mmCIF file of C-alpha atoms in Angstrom:
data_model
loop_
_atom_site.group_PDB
_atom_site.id
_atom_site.type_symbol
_atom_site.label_atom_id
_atom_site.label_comp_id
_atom_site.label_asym_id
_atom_site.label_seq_id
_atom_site.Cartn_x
_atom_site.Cartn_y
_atom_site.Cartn_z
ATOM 1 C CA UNK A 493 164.885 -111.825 -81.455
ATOM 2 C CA UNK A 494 165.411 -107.917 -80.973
ATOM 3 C CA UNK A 495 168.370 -106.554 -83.490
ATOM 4 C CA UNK A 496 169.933 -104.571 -80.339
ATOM 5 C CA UNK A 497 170.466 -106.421 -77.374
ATOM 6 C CA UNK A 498 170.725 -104.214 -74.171
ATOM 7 C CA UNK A 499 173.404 -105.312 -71.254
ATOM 8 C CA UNK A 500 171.544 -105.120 -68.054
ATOM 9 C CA UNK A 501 174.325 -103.946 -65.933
ATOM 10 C CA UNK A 502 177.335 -101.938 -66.244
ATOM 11 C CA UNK A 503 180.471 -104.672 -66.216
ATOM 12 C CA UNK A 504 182.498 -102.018 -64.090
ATOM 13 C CA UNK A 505 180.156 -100.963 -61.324
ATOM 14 C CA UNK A 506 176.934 -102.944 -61.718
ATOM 15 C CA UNK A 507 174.575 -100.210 -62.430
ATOM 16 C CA UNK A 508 171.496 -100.271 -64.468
ATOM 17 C CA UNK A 509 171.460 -96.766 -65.505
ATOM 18 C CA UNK A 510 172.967 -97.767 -69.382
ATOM 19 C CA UNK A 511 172.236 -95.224 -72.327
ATOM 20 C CA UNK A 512 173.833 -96.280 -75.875
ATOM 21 C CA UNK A 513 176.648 -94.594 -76.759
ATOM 22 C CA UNK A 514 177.634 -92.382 -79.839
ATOM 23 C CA UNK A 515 180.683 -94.152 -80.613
ATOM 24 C CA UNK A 516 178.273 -96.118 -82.915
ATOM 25 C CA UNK A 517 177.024 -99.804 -82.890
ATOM 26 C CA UNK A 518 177.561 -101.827 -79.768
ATOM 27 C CA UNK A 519 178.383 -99.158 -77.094
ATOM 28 C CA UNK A 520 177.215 -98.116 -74.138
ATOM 29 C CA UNK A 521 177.605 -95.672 -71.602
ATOM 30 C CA UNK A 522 176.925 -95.848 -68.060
ATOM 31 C CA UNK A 523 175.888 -92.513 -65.861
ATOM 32 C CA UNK A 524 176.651 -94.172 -62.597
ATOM 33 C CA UNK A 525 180.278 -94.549 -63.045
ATOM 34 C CA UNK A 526 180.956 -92.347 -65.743
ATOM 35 C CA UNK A 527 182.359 -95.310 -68.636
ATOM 36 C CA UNK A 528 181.827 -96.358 -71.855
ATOM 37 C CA UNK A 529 182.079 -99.786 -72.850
ATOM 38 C CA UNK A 530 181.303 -101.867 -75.688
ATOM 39 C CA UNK A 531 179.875 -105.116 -76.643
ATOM 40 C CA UNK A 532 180.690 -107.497 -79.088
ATOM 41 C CA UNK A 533 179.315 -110.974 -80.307
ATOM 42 C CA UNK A 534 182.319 -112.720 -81.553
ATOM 43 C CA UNK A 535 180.264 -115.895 -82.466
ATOM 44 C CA UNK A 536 179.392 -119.412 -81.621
ATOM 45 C CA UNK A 537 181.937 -121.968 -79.938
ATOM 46 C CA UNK A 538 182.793 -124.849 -82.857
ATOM 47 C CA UNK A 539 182.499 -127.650 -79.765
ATOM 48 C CA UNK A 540 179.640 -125.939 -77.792
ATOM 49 C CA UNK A 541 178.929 -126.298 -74.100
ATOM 50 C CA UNK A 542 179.583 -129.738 -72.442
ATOM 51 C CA UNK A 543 178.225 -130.250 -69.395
ATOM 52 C CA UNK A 544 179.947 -131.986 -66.457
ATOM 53 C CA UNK A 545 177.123 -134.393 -64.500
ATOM 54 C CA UNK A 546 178.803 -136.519 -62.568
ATOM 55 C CA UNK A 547 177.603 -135.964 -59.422
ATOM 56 C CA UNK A 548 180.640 -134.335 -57.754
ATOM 57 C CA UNK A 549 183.841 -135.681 -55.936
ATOM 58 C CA UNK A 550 184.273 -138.876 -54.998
ATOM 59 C CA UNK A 551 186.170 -139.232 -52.014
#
């Protein structure tokens, strides 16, 4: 697992052209729109994911 994970896409305008940004750990800049953002893993969910199988509506 890399130390830095890199966002694919801008979250404003969907652009890939991301540089990091100087604010320091976590940001990014895009060059398409202009923005800075930054991301932020706030950790794992205590009850995790539950999934919801079955099989649609009933009518």
């Amino acid at each position: 697992m890399s130390e830095r994970a890199a966002p694919f896409h801008c979250p404003y305008c969907g652009d890939e052209d991301l540089r990091p940004g100087e604010q320091g750990h976590g940001t990014w800049e895009c060059a398409a729109c202009n923005r800075a953002f930054q991301l932020k893993f706030l950790g794992l969910l205590a009850r995790g994911l539950r999934r919801n199988d079955h099989g649609g509506e009933s009518i």
